[in-house]
Each structure stands twice: as structure tokens, then as C-alpha cells.
Amino acid sequence: MKMGKKGRLSLIGCLITLGVVYGDIGTSPLYVMSALLNDLGKQHLTTEYILGCLSLIFWTLMLITTIKYVLIAMSASNKGEGGIFALYALVRKNSKWLLLPALIGGAALLADGTLTPAVTVTSALEGLRGLAIHGQVFVNDQTDVVIGTIIILAVLFIVQNFGTASIGKAFGPIMVLWFGFLAFFGIVNLSSNWGVLRALSPVYGIQLLFSSANPMGIFILGSIFLATTGAEALYSDMGHVGRINIYATWPLVYLALILNYFGQGAWILKHAANQQLMTNPFYQMLPNEFRLPGIILATLAAIIASQALITGSFTLVEEAMGLKLLPHLKITYPSLERGQVYINKINWLLCACTLSIVLYFQSSDRMEAAYGLAITLTMLMTTLLLHNYLQQKIKSFGSSVFLVIFGLIEILFLLASLTKIMRGGYITLLLTLLILTVMIIWYFGNHMRDNLMDESEKVSLFKYRKQLIELSQDTSIPLFMSNVVMLAKVKPDYSVKREVLYSILDKQPKRAKVYWFVTVNTTDEPDTSYYTVDMMGTRNVVNLQLYLGFKTSHQISGYLRQVVNDLINKGAIDKQPQKYTTLAGRQIGDFCFIMIRELLSVDTALPAWKHWLISARIFLQNHSTTPIQWFGLQFSDVRTEQVPLFLKRRKLKKVYLKEIKNSTK
């Protein structure tokens, strides 16, 4: 969602920030204290336990969300963009191994996006269970909750295709009401026991980790971590709303969250003798007349949180595709706002996974037991990338202190969350591994293909320019097209795959006025777009290098026409007047884009695992968005040619034919 000039503090900017950024972390009070009470099991509830839990929540939000993400991570801004892939683009030149934490963190964050909508909406609707409205109970059991959750989430995924800009404008005011609601009823319940404010001291939290009052021991951190799961999303959304607006709004959001958590703690201590009440303190601490409005508001907040996760997943996948970490998928923009991204395949994959999770787990209690495992991996990977970034900005000692402090904290959270594997965490872990496998196949398969390319399959474009000029002037061959465009990677030494020139010179010679060899380079910045041109001493052979940011549209047809106009105006290439045209004064001829589709040759001799990796990469390429869609050439003249990919030819034995003389009678 746009807000005018991004990065400038404004009231409308802060309002949009509340609606876009804090949905996930803002709905945590719905289930965090409930999860901690479940961790207690049948053990007697004590003041020590509640104060310790509140202390751990307060300091987790302070250390992880406030210090690490708001104060440190958001300083690692890639031209205003945030998130693990934007951060990776910022530091990847420093070391090749940084790719690994980026892949793991991105895969885990995408996997977590399937569980967050399920747990937030289910938690919100569970407040309706058994609630009498005008003497009638509409939600009798958990089955009704599951049905309601599925309906809400299904509708939410369906409307993505139409764009959410209009409803998105209402998110801010709703979240203002939500955080006001959290703070108000937190204070109302806190007023019955101001003594719980003692939990602001970290001593209570540290003591609880080693206390007999805590049956989970250090593994209680797995539930405490639920309070800060939205911190990574907060960093990722920085590019949508601007860093300054997050700085302005986070203190208010943090205050509202803490007031509500402490209010729940005070209510629990007040009713500690009645264990039967301890199911969901968030709803139970509300006066009866405010229960239904609270449920409605919580459901709206949960929907907003789910919407934020869905659009965040679209943005994450878009960035990964731009960085060549995922196969190309068709991207559409359902509204006039550039920030509104929609990826159809990702939307329905998310929908299928999220609804399956609701049906499998059934209740928020079981979802909470599995929730948070994947996101701890993402946070740990972000810490590794941030450490590398800080090494370039501050002294090595300071970056090492950051790594030790936050690395140890997040390793503790990860170890504590490992207990969730057998309680359902294996679902998100499997999803993480599946997404990670796709990323590894796509990225490393591509690099392995380039590294193993038979040198005989590469030629110098510079050496063939004379033939291209002669072909262009050979009137004995019919004009194929005014401009032939080859989407081919031309390296600094002018080397290019032999198949590119074979297509022009050998496979039906393609006579054209200008031959364009276009290389699309993805830069480390999100929104750059510029080009360089090397005419190689000719007037009709163009080595065009396009440099596009990892969040910039790759629809090259428009870029190419701009370059043609620029070169004609500079006199670098000749004008191409058209005798027959509907456009008066047209000076640019027609274009034909040649696409090369590779198929792994049977004559390729590779170890089995390398052969599998490259074959899998080609399979993904042939079953994802076509280059025609990715480069926005649906309405252009495009020819696709299939060629065998030779990486390492088999050595064939020479075969000799023996002549047999037939005698005739």
C-alpha cells in the first residue's frame, strides 16, 4: 500500500503502518497466555509462574522485537526495503556462504506464513464457542469454529485476485481500535493487582527458567516466543510504510501489548483458585457485555494479520524470483498501486496448505504447540546476515557482541521450539524443507549448468560480428525482421552460448537490420533500472546489458523500445522507417524475440546427482512461468527453439562399417 512519499513521517503514514505492519504481532495476546497455561499442565498455578511468564514476554519483546529488529535490523535498509532477501542482496558480495542462511531463512518464513492465518483466525473464533447471544448459542463446539475459520480464510484467499487496496484502507482504523481495546482492558484488569508490574524486572523471568514452579524448564521459551513471531514481518514490511513510521508507532503498540499481557496476568492471579476458568484468559477477562464486541474486533484483527502474511508472502516470493532463488512465476498487479502484488500459484498453494492445517489441527491449542518453530530459524538466519552487515558498518568487536548476544538468545528459543516437532511442528518443518529444496535446485542447478558448460559450446560474439553484418546486407536472403532480439547472457569477454549464433546463422539464416543481444542482470538494489550499450564497432550489432533491481518489473519490451529511441536519436543505429504503418512518422521497425529452450542431451555424461540436479532445474523452468510471460512478451512476436544442452559429452567409440560386396549372378 502506498502512502505518498515513503519514509516521511505523517499521520496517514502511521495509520497505514498500524494496519499493515502489526497484524501478526498484534494478535499474539489471543493465544500466548493460553499456551503458557497449557504448558503448566496439571501443576498448581503460582504467582511465581505468572510473574516469570510476564517478565519473559516483556524482555523477549524488548530484546528481539525492539532492539534487534526495530533499532538494529531496520538500520540495514536496502534503499528503503527490508526483510531477509533485501538484507541478503545487501551483503551477498561479502561472502558466498551467506546464500545458505538466506535460503533457509526465506524458506522458513514462507512455511510459517501457512500457519499464522490458521492460528490467528481460529483463536479469534474460539471466543464464540458456547457464547450466548440473545439467549441463543450459535457456536456450540469446535467443529463450528473450524467451519467458520475455513469460510473466512477461503474468502480471504479468493479476494486476493481482485486486489485489497480498498479494504486495506480500513485496516489502519480497525487496528487503532484493536490496540486501544488491548490497552484499555489491560489497564482495567491490571488495576486489580498493580503488583504484577514487578515482572518488569528480568530477575523473575530468569528465576522461572530454573524454578520447580515451571514444569517445562527452559523449554517454556517455545511458548514465550509466540509473543514476538511478527518481528520478522515487521522488518519485511519496512519497504511498504517507511522506517520512520514504524519508529513512531512501535512504542505505542509495544505499550498496548504489554498492558494487555499484564492485565491477563492480573486476571489469572485473581482467579487462580478456579482452574476451570483457565482456558483463554484474553476473552475471560472481558466483562460479559464486551465479550461479543471483543470477539468481533479480534476476528477483524486476525483477518488483517492473515492478509498481511499473505501479501508478505507474495512480496517475499517476488524478491526471491528477482534474486534468482525461485523459479519465475506470473506476477500481476490487481490495483493501480505498485505495492499490490498478486501471484496466483502462490495464493492457491498458501490457501491449500492453510486450510489443510486448520482441518488437521482443529484447535488453536494444537496449532500453538506447532507454531513458531520455523520462524526461530528465520530469526537466527537474519542474525547471521545482520552480523555480516554490521561488520562493514561498525568495528568487528561490536558486530561480534551482537552475534553472541542475539545468536545465543535465538539458539535457546530454537532449542526450546524443537520440542514442538512431535506436537505438529514437523508440518512447518517439512514445508520449510520442501521450499528449501526448490530453492537449492533452482539456484545451484543453474550455477552447475553454467560451470559445466562444454567450452566447445561457447563462442565469442565479437568474432562473429563480421558475419552478422554481411548477413544483414545480403539482399539475396529475404528480410526476416527489422530487429532480431536474442535473450542471451553475454559475458564481459563477449562469450555466449553457441546455440545463440547457431539460431541466427545456421538454422534458417535470419536477416535483420539490427541484431540485439540482451542480457538481463539483477542488481542488489530493489528499484534500479539502467542499461549499457556496446556496439562493438558496428551500427547493427548491439550488446545490450539491462540492469534491473530485484523488485523491478522485468517486462523488457518497453525498456527495449526506449533504448532503440535513444540510439536512433544519438545516431548510433539507423532509423527504420516503415512504408506501411498506422503510426505516422514511425521510425522503429518490427521486432522478433528468439527464445532458446534447453533440453538435457542424452549424450551428457555426469554423475547421477549432478544429472538429477540439472534435470530437476530444467523441469522447474519448463513448468513455471515461461520466459514470454516473465519478460512481458505476450503481445510480441516470439519464436521458441528447442536445443540440446551439452554439458559434458559422452566419449563415443568409433564405429566402422564393413563393406559387404553382393555378387550378382
XYZ file of C-alpha atoms in Angstrom, residues 13-445:
433
model
C 1.569 7.037 7.261
C 1.336 5.982 10.895
C -2.273 4.876 10.388
C -1.331 2.706 7.408
C 1.624 1.328 9.369
C -0.701 0.165 12.133
C -2.841 -1.621 9.541
C -0.025 -3.181 7.526
C 2.843 -3.990 9.888
C 1.478 -5.136 13.236
C -1.234 -7.652 12.355
C 0.801 -10.731 13.316
C 2.464 -9.480 16.476
C -0.687 -7.550 17.428
C -2.839 -10.684 17.614
C -0.391 -12.611 19.816
C -2.317 -11.775 23.051
C -5.085 -14.032 21.728
C -3.060 -17.168 22.367
C 0.261 -16.569 24.197
C -1.036 -16.719 27.798
C -3.304 -19.606 26.849
C -0.274 -21.536 25.553
C 1.661 -20.805 28.757
C -1.226 -22.102 30.889
C -1.255 -25.269 28.774
C 2.477 -25.652 29.454
C 1.693 -25.638 33.173
C -0.432 -28.746 32.748
C -1.984 -30.026 35.947
C 0.646 -28.400 38.149
C -0.588 -25.830 40.664
C -0.676 -22.254 39.364
C 1.557 -19.894 41.355
C 2.313 -16.184 41.438
C 5.925 -17.031 40.679
C 4.902 -18.733 37.436
C 2.738 -15.847 36.177
C 5.262 -13.141 37.093
C 8.029 -15.153 35.461
C 5.998 -15.574 32.261
C 5.174 -11.865 32.112
C 8.814 -10.970 32.668
C 9.937 -13.283 29.856
C 7.299 -11.826 27.494
C 8.323 -8.248 28.303
C 12.041 -8.871 27.787
C 11.558 -11.017 24.697
C 9.646 -8.162 23.054
C 12.282 -5.720 24.300
C 15.344 -7.661 23.121
C 14.137 -9.380 19.945
C 11.500 -7.012 18.559
C 12.610 -3.602 19.855
C 16.396 -3.800 19.982
C 17.201 -6.343 17.281
C 14.548 -5.561 14.688
C 13.303 -2.000 15.260
C 16.623 -0.444 16.276
C 19.256 -2.597 14.528
C 17.711 -4.525 11.624
C 15.811 -1.542 10.253
C 19.091 0.352 10.003
C 20.073 -2.327 7.454
C 17.859 -0.785 4.802
C 18.342 -1.689 1.144
C 17.143 1.546 -0.478
C 14.218 1.571 1.939
C 13.443 -2.163 1.629
C 13.726 -4.641 4.478
C 13.403 -8.389 5.019
C 15.756 -11.324 4.760
C 16.103 -11.269 0.962
C 16.625 -7.500 0.810
C 19.270 -7.922 3.525
C 20.910 -10.768 1.623
C 21.063 -8.614 -1.522
C 22.839 -6.003 0.600
C 25.592 -8.336 1.872
C 25.923 -11.143 -0.678
C 29.032 -9.606 -2.231
C 30.866 -10.043 1.061
C 30.828 -13.839 1.105
C 29.304 -16.678 -0.924
C 28.274 -18.700 2.153
C 25.700 -16.038 3.095
C 23.435 -17.590 0.473
C 22.767 -20.520 2.834
C 21.219 -18.529 5.718
C 19.217 -16.515 3.178
C 17.777 -19.687 1.631
C 16.992 -21.320 4.990
C 15.509 -18.151 6.473
C 13.386 -17.372 3.413
C 12.066 -20.934 3.177
C 11.167 -20.991 6.882
C 9.423 -17.618 6.662
C 7.288 -18.792 3.728
C 6.421 -22.002 5.585
C 5.449 -20.030 8.690
C 3.064 -17.988 6.544
C 0.820 -21.043 6.185
C 0.346 -21.491 9.950
C -0.102 -17.877 11.050
C -3.501 -17.251 9.377
C -4.769 -20.589 10.696
C -3.811 -19.986 14.321
C -4.917 -16.334 14.486
C -8.371 -16.775 12.941
C -9.046 -19.992 14.881
C -8.024 -18.324 18.170
C -10.329 -15.385 17.455
C -13.392 -17.501 16.609
C -12.926 -19.801 19.603
C -14.183 -16.952 21.754
C -17.645 -17.561 20.255
C -17.771 -21.166 21.431
C -20.597 -21.528 23.943
C -21.273 -17.766 23.967
C -24.989 -16.983 24.231
C -26.171 -14.103 22.023
C -29.709 -13.013 22.937
C -30.155 -16.329 24.658
C -29.009 -18.430 21.701
C -25.672 -20.190 21.232
C -24.566 -20.130 17.572
C -21.186 -21.837 18.004
C -21.656 -24.972 20.046
C -18.428 -26.894 19.585
C -15.017 -26.862 17.913
C -16.425 -28.188 14.637
C -18.387 -24.953 14.234
C -15.199 -22.984 14.900
C -13.311 -24.954 12.233
C -16.084 -24.414 9.671
C -16.160 -20.673 10.394
C -12.362 -20.450 10.149
C -12.315 -22.250 6.795
C -15.036 -19.978 5.379
C -13.246 -16.790 6.464
C -9.843 -17.911 5.176
C -11.264 -19.224 1.889
C -12.987 -15.887 1.212
C -9.775 -14.059 2.108
C -7.753 -16.050 -0.437
C -10.447 -15.655 -3.107
C -10.488 -11.840 -2.893
C -6.704 -11.598 -3.369
C -7.184 -11.834 -7.126
C -9.319 -8.674 -7.131
C -6.890 -6.592 -5.076
C -7.201 -5.482 -1.475
C -6.344 -1.796 -1.808
C -9.868 -0.600 -0.963
C -10.343 -2.807 2.105
C -6.726 -2.190 3.047
C -7.526 1.462 3.730
C -9.802 0.362 6.572
C -7.073 -1.722 8.221
C -5.444 1.217 9.992
C -8.543 2.479 11.855
C -9.502 -1.089 12.810
C -6.038 -1.735 14.253
C -6.195 1.571 16.145
C -9.404 0.295 17.767
C -7.785 -3.073 18.384
C -4.702 -1.722 20.163
C -6.860 0.716 22.106
C -9.042 -2.227 23.132
C -5.968 -4.206 24.240
C -4.607 -1.323 26.292
C -7.936 -0.344 27.887
C -8.937 -3.784 29.143
C -5.357 -4.477 30.100
C -5.445 -1.455 32.409
C -8.929 -2.383 33.728
C -7.688 -5.784 34.885
C -4.259 -4.525 35.891
C -5.896 -2.103 38.325
C -6.932 -5.075 40.479
C -3.296 -6.037 41.068
C -0.648 -3.442 40.254
C 1.842 -5.749 41.902
C 2.296 -7.706 38.676
C 4.347 -4.763 37.393
C 7.170 -6.314 39.404
C 7.549 -8.613 36.408
C 9.216 -5.752 34.524
C 12.362 -6.926 36.289
C 14.250 -9.593 34.296
C 15.030 -11.405 37.560
C 11.562 -13.003 37.662
C 11.942 -14.392 34.153
C 15.426 -15.806 34.747
C 14.349 -17.405 38.013
C 11.361 -19.079 36.369
C 13.564 -20.856 33.840
C 15.158 -22.817 36.683
C 12.226 -22.950 39.115
C 10.260 -26.015 40.193
C 7.108 -23.930 39.581
C 7.859 -24.300 35.855
C 7.419 -27.925 34.707
C 8.745 -27.111 31.222
C 12.059 -25.668 32.364
C 13.897 -23.804 29.614
C 11.502 -25.251 27.039
C 8.865 -22.768 28.188
C 10.632 -20.353 25.831
C 8.903 -22.153 22.963
C 5.586 -20.622 24.093
C 7.138 -17.294 25.159
C 8.481 -16.940 21.622
C 4.910 -16.723 20.274
C 4.788 -13.142 21.598
C 7.377 -11.978 19.056
C 6.669 -14.082 15.952
C 5.634 -10.982 13.975
C 9.007 -9.258 14.379
C 10.407 -10.637 11.106
C 7.275 -9.484 9.257
C 7.725 -6.047 10.823
C 11.196 -5.794 9.252
C 9.945 -7.125 5.888
C 7.149 -4.519 5.748
C 9.543 -1.601 6.221
C 9.574 -1.015 2.461
C 5.785 -0.624 2.380
C 5.421 2.045 5.033
C 8.817 3.606 5.729
C 11.147 3.176 8.663
C 10.240 6.468 10.364
C 6.568 5.492 10.683
C 7.491 2.211 12.372
C 9.732 4.118 14.783
C 6.793 6.393 15.620
C 4.167 3.663 16.103
C 6.048 0.758 17.679
C 6.304 2.319 21.187
C 2.505 2.688 21.285
C 1.960 -0.863 20.001
C 4.511 -2.243 22.475
C 2.782 -0.414 25.342
C -0.657 -1.740 24.330
C 0.652 -5.306 24.105
C 2.411 -5.184 27.474
C -0.619 -3.645 29.191
C -2.799 -6.445 27.846
C -0.378 -9.221 28.795
C -0.012 -7.808 32.302
C -3.787 -7.343 32.525
C -4.242 -11.017 31.647
C -1.653 -11.910 34.282
C -3.505 -9.892 36.947
C -6.810 -11.552 35.989
C -5.237 -15.037 36.185
C -3.840 -14.383 39.661
C -7.208 -13.059 40.803
C -8.962 -16.259 39.662
C -6.111 -18.691 40.314
C -8.257 -20.810 42.642
C -10.690 -21.666 39.816
C -8.643 -23.761 37.374
C -11.690 -24.365 35.143
C -11.632 -20.706 34.067
C -8.112 -21.018 32.722
C -8.842 -21.758 29.064
C -8.366 -18.425 27.270
C -7.609 -15.506 29.629
C -7.902 -12.955 26.830
C -11.654 -13.453 26.431
C -12.399 -14.425 30.008
C -11.003 -11.213 31.458
C -13.526 -9.202 29.403
C -16.838 -8.169 31.035
C -19.764 -10.142 29.594
C -21.210 -7.157 27.740
C -17.863 -6.610 25.955
C -17.228 -10.254 25.085
C -19.006 -10.207 21.705
C -17.526 -6.830 20.569
C -14.150 -8.183 21.657
C -14.592 -11.332 19.560
C -15.671 -9.304 16.509
C -12.708 -6.963 16.875
C -10.332 -9.890 17.456
C -11.642 -11.626 14.328
C -11.124 -8.473 12.253
C -7.600 -8.134 13.656
C -6.937 -11.809 12.837
C -8.141 -11.279 9.264
C -5.850 -8.258 8.954
C -2.946 -10.317 10.336
C -3.708 -13.059 7.801
C -3.898 -10.536 4.965
C -0.522 -9.113 5.980
C 1.024 -12.609 5.928
C -0.466 -13.410 2.517
C 0.706 -10.180 0.852
C 4.024 -10.541 2.672
C 4.435 -13.991 1.113
C 3.769 -12.533 -2.339
C 6.434 -9.869 -1.761
C 8.906 -12.447 -0.434
C 8.434 -14.708 -3.465
C 8.731 -11.711 -5.820
C 12.071 -10.785 -4.240
C 13.298 -14.396 -4.366
C 12.459 -14.595 -8.070
C 14.267 -11.309 -8.680
C 17.362 -12.709 -6.937
C 17.045 -15.945 -8.984
C 16.367 -18.045 -5.893
C 12.975 -19.319 -7.071
C 11.502 -20.233 -10.468
C 9.723 -17.463 -12.348
C 6.006 -17.223 -11.618
C 3.475 -14.904 -13.187
C 3.063 -11.688 -11.203
C 0.034 -9.437 -11.574
C -0.826 -6.099 -10.020
C -4.550 -6.131 -9.172
C -4.720 -2.402 -8.460
C -3.015 0.744 -9.665
C -0.789 0.645 -6.600
C 2.632 -0.833 -7.449
C 2.884 -2.322 -3.969
C -0.134 -4.536 -4.634
C 1.383 -7.812 -5.816
C -0.544 -10.973 -6.646
C 0.950 -14.359 -7.589
C -1.812 -16.789 -8.470
C 0.061 -20.070 -7.883
C 1.426 -18.928 -4.521
C -2.026 -17.747 -3.431
C -3.649 -21.125 -4.028
C -0.712 -23.076 -2.609
C -0.964 -20.985 0.554
C -4.722 -21.496 0.598
C -4.432 -25.277 0.270
C -1.731 -25.508 2.966
C -3.507 -23.168 5.409
C -6.899 -24.855 5.119
C -5.248 -28.274 5.428
C -3.558 -27.112 8.634
C -6.914 -25.968 10.060
C -8.507 -29.320 9.226
C -5.542 -31.282 10.588
C -5.013 -29.459 13.894
C -8.664 -28.472 14.529
C -7.959 -26.283 17.598
C -5.735 -23.304 18.366
C -4.177 -25.226 21.286
C -2.750 -27.808 18.910
C -1.688 -25.127 16.422
C 0.095 -23.170 19.159
C 2.029 -26.310 20.051
C 3.398 -26.392 16.490
C 3.677 -22.649 15.921
C 6.924 -20.680 15.964
C 9.428 -23.414 15.127
C 10.030 -22.238 11.555
C 10.247 -18.547 12.429
C 13.007 -19.176 15.010
C 15.104 -20.484 12.119
C 14.408 -17.317 10.112
C 15.380 -15.065 13.017
C 18.633 -16.945 13.569
C 19.495 -16.691 9.867
C 18.682 -12.955 9.905
C 21.098 -12.573 12.841
C 23.896 -14.153 10.779
C 23.231 -11.804 7.864
C 22.963 -8.775 10.157
C 26.281 -9.679 11.774
C 27.925 -9.586 8.361
C 26.243 -6.255 7.585
C 27.366 -4.745 10.900
C 30.938 -5.880 10.257
C 31.035 -3.436 7.358
C 29.477 -0.576 9.350
C 30.986 -0.778 12.822
C 34.065 -2.236 14.455
C 34.396 -6.004 14.434
C 34.030 -6.137 18.220
C 30.581 -4.542 18.144
C 29.301 -6.909 15.456
C 30.704 -9.868 17.384
C 28.884 -8.747 20.540
C 25.657 -8.560 18.514
C 26.201 -12.070 17.144
C 26.997 -13.588 20.540
C 24.066 -11.975 22.394
C 21.312 -12.492 19.836
C 22.768 -15.725 18.491
C 22.683 -17.300 21.962
C 19.180 -15.986 22.705
C 17.783 -17.319 19.442
C 19.579 -20.648 19.748
C 17.853 -21.027 23.135
C 14.496 -20.236 21.507
C 15.253 -22.694 18.699
C 16.177 -25.477 21.128
C 13.039 -24.775 23.145
C 10.944 -24.861 19.965
C 12.384 -28.225 18.912
C 10.016 -29.842 21.407
C 7.252 -28.752 19.027
C 8.417 -31.108 16.286
C 6.478 -34.078 17.636
C 3.482 -31.896 18.548
C 2.928 -30.776 14.969
C 5.989 -28.659 14.244
C 7.040 -31.272 11.707
C 4.391 -29.831 9.383
C 6.096 -26.449 9.018
C 9.493 -28.162 9.105
C 8.515 -30.339 6.134
C 7.169 -27.282 4.295
C 10.442 -25.451 5.011
C 12.470 -28.376 3.632
C 10.251 -28.582 0.544
C 10.612 -24.868 -0.242
C 14.343 -25.022 0.526
C 14.740 -27.967 -1.873
C 13.089 -25.992 -4.685
C 15.392 -23.025 -3.990
C 18.500 -25.237 -3.949
C 17.519 -26.960 -7.202
C 16.818 -23.660 -8.923
C 19.885 -21.739 -7.764
C 22.569 -24.432 -7.690
C 21.211 -26.247 -10.753
